């Protein structure tokens, strides 16, 4: 009985471990947020276990948010020790980030819709195209307080609905506002914790267990996935940093961008039933 159960879930375990390894390597190598990798992988893995695409996206989103919590804490500690976190901006933005998170988290925990798949596909497509074609964009100083609050709310709202941390949207926004890269990344790491902690909590408490979910699913979070992904993500991120010093990071970023673009197109067409 136990051996049959192990064989049944061995492919899932191996897939999740591979997700942790790839997510950690890419985070260290290219500086991309883990959620942008973890969500699509879990989305397809859960479908392979017999879940529908909408249910798989719900579970992938909640699980991804939960994985971001420990990794963002680790990232915050590292960046804060180097003075790369703008705590004055955090004081201005945290409430509005949280406002967007609560609103978006409530929506995804209550409603199951292919709209969330399309939203992820569009944002992933934007990220991939930006990595492929972006040049040094013109920068500006921080806008007025009302616009800052709006931007923070939108970042929280969109990020929680597709299971990503603060880096995917936060870093380009802060860079646009004349933040140097390291300070943008460090500050966005705090965004990630503000997004992931309440977002995962809402998915765990309010989210219903999706149909045909794998074993160990509570709410819209799969705990075995957390146990498989988090340690490997943390372990392989520093390895990714070291590899980035030896390999051509620009070429690797372009390759990843192409893979991400293909993934976003596949998710988009699948959501539309094409």
Coordinates of C-alpha atoms in Angstrom, one line a residue:
X1 CA 0.0 0.0 0.0
X2 CA 2.7 2.5 1.1
X3 CA 4.9 1.6 -1.9
X4 CA 2.0 2.0 -4.3
X5 CA 1.3 5.5 -2.7
X6 CA 4.9 6.4 -3.1
X7 CA 5.0 5.4 -6.7
X8 CA 1.8 7.3 -7.4
X9 CA 3.2 10.6 -6.1
X10 CA 6.8 10.1 -7.0
X11 CA 6.4 12.0 -10.3
X12 CA 4.7 14.9 -8.4
X13 CA 7.6 15.0 -5.9
X14 CA 10.3 15.0 -8.6
X15 CA 8.4 17.7 -10.5
X16 CA 8.1 19.9 -7.4
X17 CA 11.8 19.4 -6.5
X18 CA 12.8 20.4 -10.0
X19 CA 10.6 23.5 -9.7
X20 CA 12.5 24.5 -6.5
X21 CA 15.8 23.9 -8.2
X22 CA 14.9 25.9 -11.3
X23 CA 13.2 28.6 -9.3
X24 CA 16.2 29.1 -7.1
X25 CA 18.7 29.0 -9.9
X26 CA 16.8 31.6 -12.0
X27 CA 16.2 33.8 -9.0
X28 CA 19.9 34.0 -8.3
X29 CA 21.1 33.9 -11.9
X30 CA 18.7 36.4 -13.5
X31 CA 17.1 38.2 -10.5
X32 CA 13.6 37.1 -11.5
X33 CA 11.0 36.5 -8.8
X34 CA 10.3 32.9 -8.0
X35 CA 6.5 33.2 -8.5
X36 CA 6.9 33.9 -12.2
X37 CA 8.6 30.5 -12.5
X38 CA 6.7 28.5 -9.8
X39 CA 3.1 29.4 -10.9
X40 CA 3.3 28.2 -14.5
X41 CA 5.2 25.0 -13.5
X42 CA 2.7 24.2 -10.7
X43 CA -0.2 25.0 -13.1
X44 CA 0.9 22.4 -15.6
X45 CA 2.0 19.9 -12.9
X46 CA -1.4 20.0 -11.2
X47 CA -3.2 19.6 -14.5
X48 CA -1.0 16.5 -15.1
X49 CA -2.5 15.1 -11.9
X50 CA -6.0 15.4 -13.3
X51 CA -7.1 18.9 -12.2
X52 CA -8.9 21.3 -14.5
X53 CA -7.1 24.4 -15.7
X54 CA -9.1 26.9 -13.5
X55 CA -8.6 24.7 -10.4
X56 CA -5.0 24.2 -11.2
X57 CA -4.4 27.9 -11.5
X58 CA -6.1 28.5 -8.1
X59 CA -4.0 26.0 -6.3
X60 CA -0.8 27.1 -8.1
X61 CA -1.5 30.7 -7.1
X62 CA -2.1 30.0 -3.4
X63 CA 0.9 27.6 -3.2
X64 CA 3.2 30.1 -4.9
X65 CA 2.3 32.9 -2.5
X66 CA 3.1 30.6 0.4
X67 CA 6.5 29.8 -1.0
X68 CA 7.4 33.5 -1.3
X69 CA 7.1 34.1 2.5
X70 CA 10.3 32.5 3.7
X71 CA 12.3 33.4 0.5
X72 CA 11.3 37.1 0.8
X73 CA 12.3 37.2 4.5
X74 CA 15.7 35.8 3.6
X75 CA 16.0 38.3 0.8
X76 CA 14.9 41.2 3.0
X77 CA 17.6 40.4 5.6
X78 CA 20.3 40.2 3.0
X79 CA 19.4 43.4 1.3
X80 CA 18.7 45.3 4.5
X81 CA 22.2 44.4 5.8
X82 CA 23.6 46.2 2.7
X83 CA 21.3 49.2 3.1
X84 CA 19.2 48.4 0.0
X85 CA 15.8 48.8 1.5
X86 CA 14.0 52.2 1.4
X87 CA 12.1 52.0 4.6
X88 CA 10.7 55.5 4.2
X89 CA 8.9 54.4 1.0
X90 CA 7.7 51.2 2.8
X91 CA 6.1 53.4 5.5
X92 CA 4.2 55.3 2.7
X93 CA 3.3 52.3 0.7
X94 CA 2.6 49.3 3.0
X95 CA -1.0 50.1 3.8
X96 CA -1.9 50.6 0.1
X97 CA 0.0 47.5 -0.9
X98 CA -2.0 45.6 1.8
X99 CA -5.2 47.2 0.6
X100 CA -4.6 45.9 -3.0
X101 CA -3.6 42.5 -1.6
X102 CA -6.7 42.1 0.6
X103 CA -9.0 43.1 -2.3
X104 CA -7.3 40.8 -4.9
X105 CA -6.8 38.0 -2.4
X106 CA -10.5 38.0 -1.5
X107 CA -11.4 37.8 -5.2
X108 CA -9.2 34.9 -6.0
X109 CA -10.2 33.0 -2.9
X110 CA -13.9 33.3 -3.6
X111 CA -14.0 33.2 -7.4
X112 CA -12.6 30.6 -9.7
X113 CA -12.2 31.9 -13.2
X114 CA -10.1 31.6 -16.3
X115 CA -9.6 35.4 -16.1
X116 CA -6.8 34.8 -13.6
X117 CA -5.0 32.5 -16.1
X118 CA -5.3 35.2 -18.8
X119 CA -4.1 37.8 -16.3
X120 CA -1.0 35.8 -15.5
X121 CA -0.4 35.0 -19.2
X122 CA -0.5 38.7 -20.0
X123 CA 1.8 39.8 -17.2
X124 CA 4.2 37.0 -18.0
X125 CA 4.2 38.0 -21.6
X126 CA 4.9 41.6 -20.6
X127 CA 7.8 40.5 -18.5
X128 CA 9.3 38.3 -21.2
X129 CA 9.0 41.1 -23.9
X130 CA 10.5 43.6 -21.5
X131 CA 13.5 41.2 -20.9
X132 CA 13.9 40.7 -24.6
X133 CA 13.6 44.3 -25.9
X134 CA 13.8 46.8 -23.0
X135 CA 16.4 49.5 -23.3
X136 CA 17.3 52.1 -20.7
X137 CA 13.9 53.8 -20.1
X138 CA 13.5 57.4 -19.2
X139 CA 13.2 57.9 -15.4
X140 CA 11.3 60.3 -13.3
X141 CA 11.1 61.1 -9.6
X142 CA 8.4 59.7 -7.4
X143 CA 4.9 61.1 -8.3
X144 CA 2.5 62.7 -5.8
X145 CA 1.2 60.9 -2.8
X146 CA -2.2 60.0 -4.4
X147 CA -0.5 58.5 -7.5
X148 CA 2.0 56.6 -5.2
X149 CA -0.9 55.1 -3.3
X150 CA -2.6 54.1 -6.5
X151 CA 0.5 52.4 -7.9
X152 CA 1.1 50.5 -4.6
X153 CA -2.5 49.3 -4.6
X154 CA -2.3 48.1 -8.2
X155 CA 1.0 46.3 -7.5
X156 CA -0.5 44.5 -4.5
X157 CA -3.8 43.7 -6.3
X158 CA -2.3 42.3 -9.5
X159 CA 0.6 40.4 -7.8
X160 CA -1.6 38.5 -5.3
X161 CA -4.1 37.5 -8.0
X162 CA -1.5 35.7 -10.0
X163 CA 0.7 34.4 -7.2
X164 CA 3.9 36.5 -7.7
X165 CA 5.9 38.5 -5.2
X166 CA 6.9 42.2 -5.3
X167 CA 9.8 41.9 -7.7
X168 CA 8.1 41.2 -11.0
X169 CA 6.1 44.5 -10.9
X170 CA 7.8 46.4 -8.1
X171 CA 11.3 46.5 -9.6
X172 CA 10.5 48.0 -13.0
X173 CA 8.1 50.5 -11.3
X174 CA 10.7 51.6 -8.8
X175 CA 13.4 51.7 -11.5
X176 CA 11.1 54.0 -13.5
X177 CA 11.0 56.2 -10.4
X178 CA 14.8 56.7 -10.4
X179 CA 15.7 53.9 -7.9
X180 CA 19.0 52.3 -8.5
X181 CA 18.7 48.6 -9.3
X182 CA 19.9 47.2 -5.9
X183 CA 17.7 49.5 -4.0
X184 CA 14.7 48.7 -6.2
X185 CA 15.2 45.0 -5.7
X186 CA 15.7 45.3 -1.9
X187 CA 12.7 47.4 -1.4
X188 CA 10.6 45.2 -3.7
X189 CA 11.6 42.2 -1.5
X190 CA 9.6 43.9 1.3
X191 CA 6.7 44.3 -1.1
X192 CA 6.9 40.5 -1.6
X193 CA 6.4 39.8 2.1
X194 CA 3.5 42.3 2.4
X195 CA 1.9 40.6 -0.6
X196 CA 2.6 37.0 0.2
X197 CA 1.8 36.7 3.9
X198 CA -1.8 38.0 3.9
X199 CA -2.3 36.6 0.3
X200 CA -1.4 33.1 1.3
X201 CA -3.4 33.4 4.5
X202 CA -6.5 34.4 2.6
X203 CA -6.1 31.5 0.2
X204 CA -5.5 29.1 3.1
X205 CA -8.5 30.3 5.2
X206 CA -11.0 31.5 2.6
X207 CA -10.1 29.4 -0.4
X208 CA -12.0 26.2 -1.0
X209 CA -10.1 23.0 -1.8
X210 CA -10.1 22.8 -5.6
X211 CA -11.6 19.7 -7.1
X212 CA -9.1 16.8 -7.7
X213 CA -6.4 18.5 -5.7
X214 CA -3.4 16.3 -4.7
X215 CA -3.0 15.0 -1.2
X216 CA -2.1 17.6 1.5
X217 CA -4.1 20.4 0.1
X218 CA -5.7 22.9 2.6
X219 CA -7.7 25.7 1.2
X220 CA -5.9 26.7 -2.0
X221 CA -2.5 25.8 -0.7
X222 CA -0.7 22.4 -1.2
X223 CA 1.6 21.8 1.7
X224 CA 3.7 19.0 0.2
X225 CA 4.6 21.4 -2.6
X226 CA 5.9 23.9 0.0
X227 CA 8.0 21.3 1.7
X228 CA 9.5 20.3 -1.7
X229 CA 10.0 23.7 -3.2
X230 CA 11.1 26.0 -0.4
X231 CA 14.3 24.3 0.8
X232 CA 15.6 23.8 -2.7
X233 CA 14.8 27.3 -3.8
X234 CA 16.8 28.7 -0.8
X235 CA 19.6 26.3 -1.4
X236 CA 20.0 26.9 -5.2
X237 CA 19.6 30.7 -5.2
X238 CA 23.2 31.3 -4.1
X239 CA 24.4 28.8 -6.7
X240 CA 22.5 30.8 -9.3
X241 CA 24.3 33.9 -8.2
X242 CA 27.7 32.2 -8.6
X243 CA 26.8 30.8 -12.0
X244 CA 25.8 34.3 -13.1
X245 CA 29.3 35.5 -12.5
X246 CA 30.7 32.8 -14.8
X247 CA 28.0 32.5 -17.5
X248 CA 26.7 35.0 -20.0
X249 CA 23.7 36.3 -18.0
X250 CA 22.4 38.4 -20.9
X251 CA 22.1 35.4 -23.2
X252 CA 20.5 33.3 -20.5
X253 CA 18.0 36.1 -19.7
X254 CA 17.0 36.1 -23.4
X255 CA 16.6 32.3 -23.4
X256 CA 14.4 32.5 -20.3
X257 CA 12.4 35.3 -21.8
X258 CA 11.6 33.2 -24.8
X259 CA 10.6 30.2 -22.7
X260 CA 8.4 32.5 -20.5
X261 CA 6.8 34.0 -23.6
X262 CA 6.0 30.5 -25.0
X263 CA 4.5 29.6 -21.6
X264 CA 2.4 32.7 -21.5
X265 CA 1.0 32.1 -25.0
X266 CA 0.2 28.5 -24.1
X267 CA -1.6 29.5 -20.9
X268 CA -3.5 32.2 -22.8
X269 CA -4.7 30.0 -25.5
X270 CA -5.6 27.2 -23.0
X271 CA -7.6 29.7 -20.9
X272 CA -9.5 30.8 -24.1
X273 CA -10.1 27.1 -25.1
X274 CA -8.1 27.5 -28.3

